[in-house]
């Protein structure tokens, strides 16, 4: 695993020269068909390339035989690793610089695993909240639409009932009508007595309609209006 230090999002990327050799340089050389570089030769290259290396660090490595030996190494910055990598052949150099670029881009990642999980959790929670708000808005819009439709239908129904009631009260019907209703429709005057006479002769009882002025008035049948005054209620009202 790479020994990569990210103290925070703005921290410089650093790596030990041993890891730089084993994880980046030598794998790139192998892929390009070149021999691996030993650490002592790699250290010589570093010291030859870089003027200001700071203090050297000593690393303790356990061999496969169980013995320990001291291995010299340096902590390198991104700029220093780039300069050292430029000494490689074209094929190796391309691979090394690409890996360093990816490491550099890694600076924008969270500094530890817990922060990464917290960031992911926060993002998912925000998605859930946004989805819930969207669904609630859609449901509210649909509910408002249904309510408006129901209100409009109820209003229309009330209007129809009121109109029918008024028509019934004034006799504004195709089957019968009061004198007042026909007078309003024709702007003429009519006497009710001839209508009563016709109904009596034909043994037809006229209907009674409510009236605000007189309490009730007679609503005469359409046949009487047609016979007496030649008024066709189906065309008039």
XYZ file of C-alpha atoms in Angstrom, residues 52-140:
89
model
C 18.014 20.155 -1.403
C 16.888 16.839 0.115
C 16.743 17.886 3.739
C 17.444 15.283 6.374
C 17.814 11.666 5.320
C 15.541 9.122 6.999
C 16.575 5.602 7.990
C 14.134 2.742 7.447
C 14.276 -0.695 9.053
C 13.247 -3.533 6.810
C 12.793 -7.182 7.809
C 14.040 -9.634 5.190
C 12.401 -12.940 4.312
C 15.058 -14.695 6.382
C 13.973 -12.808 9.470
C 17.016 -10.531 9.631
C 16.804 -6.752 9.766
C 18.899 -4.284 7.850
C 19.005 -0.528 7.527
C 17.829 0.969 4.284
C 18.411 4.608 3.438
C 15.527 6.605 2.130
C 14.099 10.090 1.681
C 10.700 11.655 2.081
C 9.947 13.146 -1.330
C 7.495 15.852 -2.346
C 5.434 15.712 -5.516
C 7.840 18.092 -7.268
C 10.863 15.999 -6.253
C 9.245 12.763 -7.418
C 8.451 14.414 -10.741
C 12.064 15.499 -11.244
C 13.365 12.015 -10.418
C 10.774 10.382 -12.659
C 11.835 12.560 -15.591
C 15.186 10.737 -15.636
C 13.491 7.531 -16.792
C 13.019 6.496 -20.412
C 10.105 7.881 -22.390
C 7.872 4.822 -21.872
C 8.603 4.625 -18.140
C 8.384 8.380 -17.682
C 4.893 8.515 -19.188
C 3.602 5.877 -16.758
C 5.310 7.477 -13.733
C 3.971 10.963 -14.464
C 0.457 9.599 -14.973
C 0.537 7.854 -11.572
C 1.873 11.012 -9.913
C -0.898 13.013 -11.530
C -3.501 10.657 -10.066
C -1.880 10.979 -6.653
C -2.005 14.756 -6.953
C -5.699 14.648 -7.854
C -6.256 12.470 -4.804
C -5.681 15.551 -2.639
C -9.287 16.563 -3.106
C -10.519 13.335 -1.488
C -11.478 13.194 2.213
C -8.485 12.754 4.510
C -9.755 9.516 6.027
C -12.214 6.698 5.503
C -14.686 7.915 8.135
C -14.929 11.334 6.515
C -15.512 9.656 3.164
C -18.376 7.621 4.602
C -19.841 10.667 6.317
C -19.671 12.627 3.081
C -21.362 9.795 1.179
C -24.045 9.460 3.855
C -24.726 13.192 3.773
C -25.008 13.124 -0.002
C -27.438 10.187 0.077
C -29.533 11.875 2.783
C -29.754 15.008 0.662
C -30.912 12.914 -2.288
C -33.618 11.302 -0.133
C -34.791 14.697 1.147
C -34.887 16.159 -2.362
C -36.820 13.141 -3.673
C -39.295 13.348 -0.769
C -39.848 17.070 -1.327
C -40.375 16.470 -5.031
C -42.908 13.693 -4.393
C -44.692 15.840 -1.802
C -44.876 18.733 -4.271
C -46.316 16.444 -6.941
C -48.902 15.040 -4.505
C -49.827 18.538 -3.311
